[in-house]
Amino acid sequence: MADKVRVGVMLSGRGSNMQALAQYKRIADPAFEIVLAASNVPEARGLVLARRFGIKTWAMSHVGRDRAEFDRLVTDELRRHEVEVVALAGYMRLLSPDFIRAWQGRILNIHPSLLPAYKGLDTHRRALLAGEDYAGCSVHLVTEELDDGPVIAQSRVKIRGRDTPESLAARVLEEEHRIYPQALDSFCRALWEADQPTISSALKK
Ligand code: GAR
């Protein structure tokens, strides 16, 4: 696609999902392009990876800042880059209601569980302790309730008898890298087809 939906990725750490999103254009002609990687952790490895892909980066520590004020700064930066869709990729910080409202229906997240099961943190350890047969990952739209928005893609991973949280996380992560780019692509394609060519101007209002 020539005219792509402008995506801002938000991350806090390793950045392997950001990398999977950035690499997707090697195997497909995605409807999105990543125009910014933003982080609340200035030393996040994901920012280094993003720069290697030629993606612009922005970072500011949230420490000592009010959540709503910090999120306003992030929104300003996303708007400066004319971002249309926000993809959370290991962004380990709650978003303020104002931020979610500002990007209503245009924030996606990847979560390492089969939502609605195991919202929050430490999902693999909790799934193992509960004796589940399957773990997995979900791509969902972000709403004001934590890990609660509509699921748009999901992948199941069979739990093995000897799994540890780490071994399970590694297999689930492979699935995250497979489904997140596809889900973001489908989402952006649908958005583009519905809104074009006014998507950017609509967001600026
Ligand atoms: C991923 O497993 C992602 O699903 C999870 O953090 C990891 C980030 O890894 N996200 C959450 O738990 C959000 N609730 P990455 O930085 O290598 O993409």
Short mmCIF file of N, CA and C in Angstrom, two decimals, residues 26-178:
data_model
loop_
_atom_site.label_atom_id
_atom_site.label_comp_id
_atom_site.label_asym_id
_atom_site.label_seq_id
_atom_site.Cartn_x
_atom_site.Cartn_y
_atom_site.Cartn_z
N ARG A 26 9.03 -6.98 5.61
CA ARG A 26 9.90 -7.87 4.80
C ARG A 26 9.11 -9.03 4.20
N ILE A 27 7.98 -9.37 4.84
CA ILE A 27 7.23 -10.53 4.34
C ILE A 27 5.85 -10.15 3.79
N ALA A 28 5.48 -8.89 3.95
CA ALA A 28 4.15 -8.47 3.47
C ALA A 28 4.23 -7.01 3.06
N ASP A 29 3.14 -6.53 2.48
CA ASP A 29 3.06 -5.11 2.14
C ASP A 29 2.02 -4.51 3.10
N PRO A 30 2.45 -4.21 4.32
CA PRO A 30 1.46 -3.87 5.35
C PRO A 30 0.76 -2.55 5.08
N ALA A 31 -0.40 -2.43 5.71
CA ALA A 31 -1.18 -1.19 5.60
C ALA A 31 -0.68 -0.15 6.59
N PHE A 32 0.35 -0.48 7.37
CA PHE A 32 0.83 0.46 8.38
C PHE A 32 2.32 0.72 8.22
N GLU A 33 2.73 1.89 8.73
CA GLU A 33 4.17 2.13 8.88
C GLU A 33 4.39 2.69 10.29
N ILE A 34 5.49 2.26 10.90
CA ILE A 34 5.80 2.75 12.25
C ILE A 34 6.56 4.05 12.10
N VAL A 35 5.98 5.12 12.63
CA VAL A 35 6.61 6.43 12.46
C VAL A 35 7.26 6.92 13.75
N LEU A 36 6.98 6.23 14.85
CA LEU A 36 7.57 6.65 16.13
C LEU A 36 7.56 5.48 17.10
N ALA A 37 8.66 5.33 17.85
CA ALA A 37 8.66 4.42 19.01
C ALA A 37 8.84 5.31 20.24
N ALA A 38 7.89 5.24 21.15
CA ALA A 38 7.92 6.11 22.33
C ALA A 38 8.02 5.24 23.58
N SER A 39 8.75 5.74 24.56
CA SER A 39 8.95 4.94 25.76
C SER A 39 8.96 5.80 27.01
N ASN A 40 8.51 5.18 28.10
CA ASN A 40 8.61 5.80 29.43
C ASN A 40 9.91 5.37 30.12
N VAL A 41 10.74 4.60 29.40
CA VAL A 41 12.01 4.11 29.96
C VAL A 41 13.12 4.50 28.98
N PRO A 42 13.84 5.59 29.25
CA PRO A 42 14.81 6.07 28.27
C PRO A 42 15.88 5.05 27.89
N GLU A 43 16.18 4.10 28.80
CA GLU A 43 17.23 3.13 28.49
C GLU A 43 16.67 1.83 27.90
N ALA A 44 15.40 1.81 27.52
CA ALA A 44 14.79 0.58 27.00
C ALA A 44 15.53 0.08 25.75
N ARG A 45 15.79 -1.23 25.74
CA ARG A 45 16.47 -1.82 24.58
C ARG A 45 15.64 -1.64 23.31
N GLY A 46 14.34 -1.65 23.45
CA GLY A 46 13.46 -1.49 22.29
C GLY A 46 13.73 -0.20 21.52
N LEU A 47 14.18 0.83 22.21
CA LEU A 47 14.47 2.10 21.51
C LEU A 47 15.71 1.94 20.62
N VAL A 48 16.69 1.19 21.13
CA VAL A 48 17.91 0.95 20.33
C VAL A 48 17.53 0.18 19.07
N LEU A 49 16.70 -0.86 19.26
CA LEU A 49 16.25 -1.66 18.11
C LEU A 49 15.49 -0.78 17.12
N ALA A 50 14.62 0.07 17.63
CA ALA A 50 13.81 0.92 16.74
C ALA A 50 14.72 1.80 15.89
N ARG A 51 15.72 2.39 16.52
CA ARG A 51 16.63 3.26 15.75
C ARG A 51 17.34 2.47 14.66
N ARG A 52 17.65 1.19 14.94
CA ARG A 52 18.29 0.36 13.90
C ARG A 52 17.38 0.17 12.69
N PHE A 53 16.08 0.24 12.94
CA PHE A 53 15.13 0.14 11.82
C PHE A 53 14.85 1.49 11.19
N GLY A 54 15.55 2.52 11.67
CA GLY A 54 15.35 3.85 11.11
C GLY A 54 14.09 4.53 11.64
N ILE A 55 13.56 3.99 12.75
CA ILE A 55 12.33 4.56 13.33
C ILE A 55 12.73 5.67 14.32
N LYS A 56 12.03 6.78 14.25
CA LYS A 56 12.30 7.86 15.19
C LYS A 56 11.89 7.44 16.60
N THR A 57 12.61 7.91 17.59
CA THR A 57 12.29 7.51 18.96
C THR A 57 12.10 8.74 19.84
N TRP A 58 11.34 8.54 20.88
CA TRP A 58 11.12 9.57 21.90
C TRP A 58 11.05 8.86 23.24
N ALA A 59 11.70 9.41 24.25
CA ALA A 59 11.64 8.77 25.56
C ALA A 59 11.69 9.82 26.65
N MET A 60 10.96 9.53 27.69
CA MET A 60 11.00 10.38 28.88
C MET A 60 10.62 9.49 30.07
N SER A 61 11.37 9.60 31.15
CA SER A 61 11.01 8.81 32.32
C SER A 61 9.73 9.36 32.94
N HIS A 62 8.86 8.43 33.35
CA HIS A 62 7.61 8.86 33.99
C HIS A 62 7.82 9.14 35.47
N VAL A 63 9.00 8.77 35.98
CA VAL A 63 9.23 8.85 37.43
C VAL A 63 9.08 10.30 37.90
N GLY A 64 8.28 10.47 38.93
CA GLY A 64 8.08 11.80 39.51
C GLY A 64 7.08 12.66 38.75
N ARG A 65 6.43 12.07 37.74
CA ARG A 65 5.44 12.85 37.00
C ARG A 65 4.04 12.31 37.23
N ASP A 66 3.11 13.18 37.24
CA ASP A 66 1.71 12.82 37.33
C ASP A 66 1.33 12.02 36.06
N ARG A 67 0.54 10.95 36.23
CA ARG A 67 0.22 10.08 35.10
C ARG A 67 -0.46 10.83 33.95
N ALA A 68 -1.45 11.65 34.31
CA ALA A 68 -2.20 12.35 33.26
C ALA A 68 -1.29 13.34 32.53
N GLU A 69 -0.44 14.01 33.28
CA GLU A 69 0.48 14.99 32.66
C GLU A 69 1.47 14.27 31.74
N PHE A 70 2.00 13.14 32.23
CA PHE A 70 2.94 12.37 31.40
C PHE A 70 2.26 11.91 30.11
N ASP A 71 1.05 11.39 30.25
CA ASP A 71 0.34 10.89 29.06
C ASP A 71 0.01 12.02 28.08
N ARG A 72 -0.20 13.23 28.60
CA ARG A 72 -0.42 14.37 27.69
C ARG A 72 0.83 14.65 26.86
N LEU A 73 1.99 14.52 27.51
CA LEU A 73 3.25 14.73 26.77
C LEU A 73 3.40 13.66 25.68
N VAL A 74 3.02 12.43 26.02
CA VAL A 74 3.11 11.35 25.02
C VAL A 74 2.15 11.66 23.86
N THR A 75 0.93 12.06 24.19
CA THR A 75 -0.04 12.39 23.14
C THR A 75 0.49 13.51 22.25
N ASP A 76 1.08 14.54 22.87
CA ASP A 76 1.64 15.64 22.07
C ASP A 76 2.66 15.11 21.06
N GLU A 77 3.51 14.21 21.56
CA GLU A 77 4.57 13.68 20.70
C GLU A 77 3.98 12.80 19.59
N LEU A 78 3.02 11.99 19.93
CA LEU A 78 2.37 11.14 18.92
C LEU A 78 1.70 12.03 17.85
N ARG A 79 1.07 13.10 18.31
CA ARG A 79 0.40 13.99 17.35
C ARG A 79 1.41 14.70 16.47
N ARG A 80 2.55 15.08 17.08
CA ARG A 80 3.59 15.76 16.29
C ARG A 80 4.04 14.88 15.12
N HIS A 81 3.97 13.57 15.32
CA HIS A 81 4.36 12.64 14.26
C HIS A 81 3.16 12.14 13.45
N GLU A 82 2.03 12.81 13.66
CA GLU A 82 0.80 12.48 12.91
C GLU A 82 0.42 11.00 13.03
N VAL A 83 0.60 10.48 14.23
CA VAL A 83 0.23 9.08 14.49
C VAL A 83 -1.28 8.94 14.41
N GLU A 84 -1.70 7.83 13.82
CA GLU A 84 -3.13 7.56 13.68
C GLU A 84 -3.58 6.38 14.54
N VAL A 85 -2.67 5.44 14.74
CA VAL A 85 -2.98 4.26 15.56
C VAL A 85 -1.81 4.03 16.51
N VAL A 86 -2.14 3.70 17.76
CA VAL A 86 -1.11 3.45 18.78
C VAL A 86 -1.04 1.94 19.03
N ALA A 87 0.15 1.37 18.94
CA ALA A 87 0.34 -0.06 19.21
C ALA A 87 1.19 -0.21 20.47
N LEU A 88 0.58 -0.71 21.53
CA LEU A 88 1.34 -0.95 22.75
C LEU A 88 2.09 -2.26 22.58
N ALA A 89 3.38 -2.23 22.86
CA ALA A 89 4.22 -3.43 22.66
C ALA A 89 5.11 -3.56 23.89
N GLY A 90 4.54 -4.15 24.94
CA GLY A 90 5.28 -4.23 26.19
C GLY A 90 5.37 -2.88 26.87
N TYR A 91 4.31 -2.08 26.79
CA TYR A 91 4.27 -0.80 27.50
C TYR A 91 3.72 -1.11 28.89
N MET A 92 4.60 -1.12 29.89
CA MET A 92 4.25 -1.65 31.20
C MET A 92 3.81 -0.54 32.16
N ARG A 93 2.85 0.21 31.71
CA ARG A 93 2.37 1.31 32.53
C ARG A 93 0.90 1.55 32.21
N LEU A 94 0.12 1.76 33.25
CA LEU A 94 -1.30 2.03 33.03
C LEU A 94 -1.45 3.36 32.31
N LEU A 95 -2.43 3.43 31.43
CA LEU A 95 -2.69 4.67 30.70
C LEU A 95 -3.81 5.44 31.39
N SER A 96 -3.72 6.75 31.34
CA SER A 96 -4.75 7.57 31.99
C SER A 96 -6.03 7.53 31.15
N PRO A 97 -7.18 7.71 31.78
CA PRO A 97 -8.46 7.73 31.03
C PRO A 97 -8.43 8.78 29.91
N ASP A 98 -7.81 9.92 30.16
CA ASP A 98 -7.77 10.96 29.11
C ASP A 98 -7.01 10.49 27.89
N PHE A 99 -5.91 9.76 28.10
CA PHE A 99 -5.13 9.25 26.98
C PHE A 99 -6.00 8.28 26.17
N ILE A 100 -6.68 7.39 26.88
CA ILE A 100 -7.49 6.37 26.19
C ILE A 100 -8.63 7.04 25.42
N ARG A 101 -9.20 8.09 26.01
CA ARG A 101 -10.26 8.81 25.30
C ARG A 101 -9.73 9.53 24.07
N ALA A 102 -8.52 10.10 24.21
CA ALA A 102 -7.94 10.85 23.08
C ALA A 102 -7.69 9.93 21.88
N TRP A 103 -7.43 8.65 22.15
CA TRP A 103 -7.12 7.70 21.08
C TRP A 103 -8.19 6.61 20.98
N GLN A 104 -9.37 6.96 21.39
CA GLN A 104 -10.49 6.01 21.47
C GLN A 104 -10.59 5.10 20.24
N GLY A 105 -10.56 3.79 20.49
CA GLY A 105 -10.73 2.85 19.39
C GLY A 105 -9.53 2.72 18.49
N ARG A 106 -8.44 3.37 18.87
CA ARG A 106 -7.24 3.34 18.01
C ARG A 106 -5.99 2.93 18.79
N ILE A 107 -6.18 2.23 19.91
CA ILE A 107 -5.04 1.70 20.66
C ILE A 107 -5.16 0.18 20.69
N LEU A 108 -4.11 -0.49 20.22
CA LEU A 108 -4.06 -1.95 20.30
C LEU A 108 -3.00 -2.34 21.31
N ASN A 109 -3.19 -3.53 21.91
CA ASN A 109 -2.21 -4.05 22.86
C ASN A 109 -2.04 -5.54 22.60
N ILE A 110 -0.82 -6.02 22.88
CA ILE A 110 -0.58 -7.47 22.89
C ILE A 110 -0.42 -7.89 24.34
N HIS A 111 -1.15 -8.93 24.72
CA HIS A 111 -1.12 -9.38 26.12
C HIS A 111 -0.83 -10.88 26.15
N PRO A 112 0.05 -11.32 27.08
CA PRO A 112 0.47 -12.72 27.07
C PRO A 112 -0.47 -13.66 27.83
N SER A 113 -1.72 -13.68 27.44
CA SER A 113 -2.66 -14.68 27.99
C SER A 113 -3.82 -14.79 27.02
N LEU A 114 -4.63 -15.80 27.28
CA LEU A 114 -5.86 -15.96 26.49
C LEU A 114 -6.95 -15.15 27.18
N LEU A 115 -6.98 -13.87 26.89
CA LEU A 115 -7.98 -13.00 27.53
C LEU A 115 -9.38 -13.53 27.23
N PRO A 116 -10.33 -13.46 28.15
CA PRO A 116 -10.29 -12.66 29.38
C PRO A 116 -9.57 -13.32 30.55
N ALA A 117 -8.95 -14.47 30.34
CA ALA A 117 -8.23 -15.11 31.45
C ALA A 117 -6.90 -14.38 31.69
N TYR A 118 -6.50 -14.32 32.92
CA TYR A 118 -5.18 -13.82 33.32
C TYR A 118 -4.85 -12.41 32.80
N LYS A 119 -5.69 -11.49 33.20
CA LYS A 119 -5.35 -10.08 32.98
C LYS A 119 -4.19 -9.73 33.91
N GLY A 120 -3.52 -8.63 33.64
CA GLY A 120 -2.47 -8.18 34.56
C GLY A 120 -1.14 -8.86 34.33
N LEU A 121 -0.36 -8.97 35.40
CA LEU A 121 1.03 -9.42 35.29
C LEU A 121 1.18 -10.90 35.64
N ASP A 122 2.36 -11.43 35.34
CA ASP A 122 2.76 -12.77 35.77
C ASP A 122 1.82 -13.85 35.23
N THR A 123 1.40 -13.67 34.00
CA THR A 123 0.34 -14.51 33.44
C THR A 123 0.74 -15.99 33.32
N HIS A 124 2.00 -16.23 32.92
CA HIS A 124 2.39 -17.63 32.67
C HIS A 124 2.50 -18.42 33.97
N ARG A 125 3.07 -17.79 34.98
CA ARG A 125 3.17 -18.47 36.29
C ARG A 125 1.76 -18.81 36.81
N ARG A 126 0.85 -17.87 36.66
CA ARG A 126 -0.51 -18.09 37.17
C ARG A 126 -1.21 -19.20 36.38
N ALA A 127 -0.99 -19.24 35.06
CA ALA A 127 -1.62 -20.29 34.25
C ALA A 127 -1.07 -21.67 34.62
N LEU A 128 0.24 -21.73 34.88
CA LEU A 128 0.84 -23.01 35.27
C LEU A 128 0.32 -23.46 36.64
N LEU A 129 0.28 -22.54 37.57
CA LEU A 129 -0.20 -22.88 38.93
C LEU A 129 -1.64 -23.37 38.91
N ALA A 130 -2.42 -22.83 37.98
CA ALA A 130 -3.84 -23.21 37.90
C ALA A 130 -4.03 -24.54 37.17
N GLY A 131 -2.93 -25.10 36.62
CA GLY A 131 -3.03 -26.37 35.92
C GLY A 131 -3.73 -26.28 34.57
N GLU A 132 -3.62 -25.15 33.91
CA GLU A 132 -4.26 -24.98 32.60
C GLU A 132 -3.63 -25.90 31.55
N ASP A 133 -4.42 -26.27 30.55
CA ASP A 133 -3.88 -27.05 29.42
C ASP A 133 -3.27 -26.13 28.37
N TYR A 134 -3.81 -24.93 28.29
CA TYR A 134 -3.34 -24.00 27.25
C TYR A 134 -3.03 -22.63 27.85
N ALA A 135 -2.01 -22.00 27.29
CA ALA A 135 -1.76 -20.59 27.52
C ALA A 135 -1.88 -19.92 26.16
N GLY A 136 -1.40 -18.69 26.04
CA GLY A 136 -1.48 -18.05 24.73
C GLY A 136 -1.34 -16.55 24.83
N CYS A 137 -1.74 -15.90 23.75
CA CYS A 137 -1.62 -14.44 23.72
C CYS A 137 -2.83 -13.86 22.97
N SER A 138 -3.07 -12.59 23.24
CA SER A 138 -4.23 -11.91 22.66
C SER A 138 -3.84 -10.52 22.19
N VAL A 139 -4.39 -10.12 21.07
CA VAL A 139 -4.31 -8.72 20.64
C VAL A 139 -5.70 -8.14 20.89
N HIS A 140 -5.75 -7.02 21.59
CA HIS A 140 -7.05 -6.45 21.90
C HIS A 140 -7.03 -4.93 21.80
N LEU A 141 -8.22 -4.39 21.64
CA LEU A 141 -8.37 -2.93 21.68
C LEU A 141 -8.32 -2.48 23.13
N VAL A 142 -7.69 -1.37 23.36
CA VAL A 142 -7.53 -0.89 24.74
C VAL A 142 -8.70 0.01 25.12
N THR A 143 -9.30 -0.35 26.27
CA THR A 143 -10.36 0.48 26.85
C THR A 143 -9.91 0.88 28.26
N GLU A 144 -10.78 1.57 28.97
CA GLU A 144 -10.34 2.10 30.27
C GLU A 144 -10.14 1.01 31.32
N GLU A 145 -10.75 -0.16 31.13
CA GLU A 145 -10.54 -1.27 32.06
C GLU A 145 -9.29 -2.03 31.65
N LEU A 146 -8.45 -2.41 32.61
CA LEU A 146 -7.18 -3.07 32.32
C LEU A 146 -7.40 -4.39 31.55
N ASP A 147 -6.72 -4.52 30.41
CA ASP A 147 -6.71 -5.75 29.60
C ASP A 147 -8.12 -6.26 29.30
N ASP A 148 -9.02 -5.34 29.02
CA ASP A 148 -10.43 -5.72 28.96
C ASP A 148 -11.11 -5.47 27.62
N GLY A 149 -10.47 -4.76 26.70
CA GLY A 149 -11.14 -4.38 25.45
C GLY A 149 -11.36 -5.57 24.54
N PRO A 150 -12.14 -5.37 23.46
CA PRO A 150 -12.45 -6.45 22.53
C PRO A 150 -11.19 -7.12 21.97
N VAL A 151 -11.20 -8.44 21.97
CA VAL A 151 -10.07 -9.22 21.44
C VAL A 151 -10.20 -9.30 19.93
N ILE A 152 -9.12 -8.98 19.21
CA ILE A 152 -9.21 -9.07 17.75
C ILE A 152 -8.36 -10.20 17.17
N ALA A 153 -7.47 -10.76 17.98
CA ALA A 153 -6.70 -11.94 17.52
C ALA A 153 -6.20 -12.67 18.75
N GLN A 154 -6.07 -13.98 18.60
CA GLN A 154 -5.63 -14.79 19.73
C GLN A 154 -4.92 -16.04 19.21
N SER A 155 -3.96 -16.52 19.98
CA SER A 155 -3.31 -17.77 19.60
C SER A 155 -3.09 -18.62 20.84
N ARG A 156 -3.41 -19.91 20.73
CA ARG A 156 -3.26 -20.82 21.87
C ARG A 156 -1.94 -21.55 21.79
N VAL A 157 -1.36 -21.82 22.94
CA VAL A 157 -0.10 -22.57 23.03
C VAL A 157 -0.32 -23.68 24.06
N LYS A 158 -0.05 -24.92 23.66
CA LYS A 158 -0.25 -26.06 24.58
C LYS A 158 0.79 -26.00 25.70
N ILE A 159 0.33 -26.18 26.91
CA ILE A 159 1.26 -26.22 28.05
C ILE A 159 1.82 -27.64 28.17
N ARG A 160 3.13 -27.72 28.32
CA ARG A 160 3.78 -29.02 28.46
C ARG A 160 4.05 -29.31 29.94
N GLY A 161 4.15 -30.60 30.27
CA GLY A 161 4.32 -31.01 31.66
C GLY A 161 5.51 -30.37 32.34
N ARG A 162 6.58 -30.18 31.60
CA ARG A 162 7.79 -29.64 32.23
C ARG A 162 7.95 -28.14 32.07
N ASP A 163 6.91 -27.48 31.60
CA ASP A 163 7.02 -26.03 31.37
C ASP A 163 7.32 -25.28 32.65
N THR A 164 8.18 -24.31 32.51
CA THR A 164 8.38 -23.30 33.56
C THR A 164 7.76 -22.02 33.01
N PRO A 165 7.57 -21.00 33.85
CA PRO A 165 7.07 -19.73 33.30
C PRO A 165 7.95 -19.23 32.16
N GLU A 166 9.24 -19.48 32.27
CA GLU A 166 10.17 -18.97 31.24
C GLU A 166 10.02 -19.75 29.93
N SER A 167 9.94 -21.08 30.01
CA SER A 167 9.84 -21.86 28.77
C SER A 167 8.50 -21.58 28.08
N LEU A 168 7.47 -21.43 28.90
CA LEU A 168 6.15 -21.13 28.33
C LEU A 168 6.16 -19.72 27.69
N ALA A 169 6.76 -18.78 28.40
CA ALA A 169 6.81 -17.40 27.87
C ALA A 169 7.52 -17.37 26.52
N ALA A 170 8.57 -18.18 26.37
CA ALA A 170 9.32 -18.17 25.11
C ALA A 170 8.46 -18.67 23.96
N ARG A 171 7.67 -19.74 24.19
CA ARG A 171 6.81 -20.26 23.11
C ARG A 171 5.66 -19.30 22.81
N VAL A 172 5.12 -18.69 23.88
CA VAL A 172 4.02 -17.72 23.65
C VAL A 172 4.55 -16.51 22.89
N LEU A 173 5.77 -16.09 23.22
CA LEU A 173 6.33 -14.90 22.57
C LEU A 173 6.43 -15.11 21.05
N GLU A 174 6.79 -16.33 20.65
CA GLU A 174 6.83 -16.61 19.20
C GLU A 174 5.47 -16.36 18.57
N GLU A 175 4.43 -16.75 19.27
CA GLU A 175 3.08 -16.52 18.75
C GLU A 175 2.71 -15.04 18.76
N GLU A 176 3.18 -14.33 19.79
CA GLU A 176 2.93 -12.87 19.83
C GLU A 176 3.51 -12.23 18.57
N HIS A 177 4.73 -12.65 18.24
CA HIS A 177 5.41 -12.05 17.08
C HIS A 177 4.70 -12.41 15.78
N ARG A 178 4.00 -13.53 15.78
CA ARG A 178 3.29 -13.94 14.56
C ARG A 178 1.95 -13.20 14.43
#
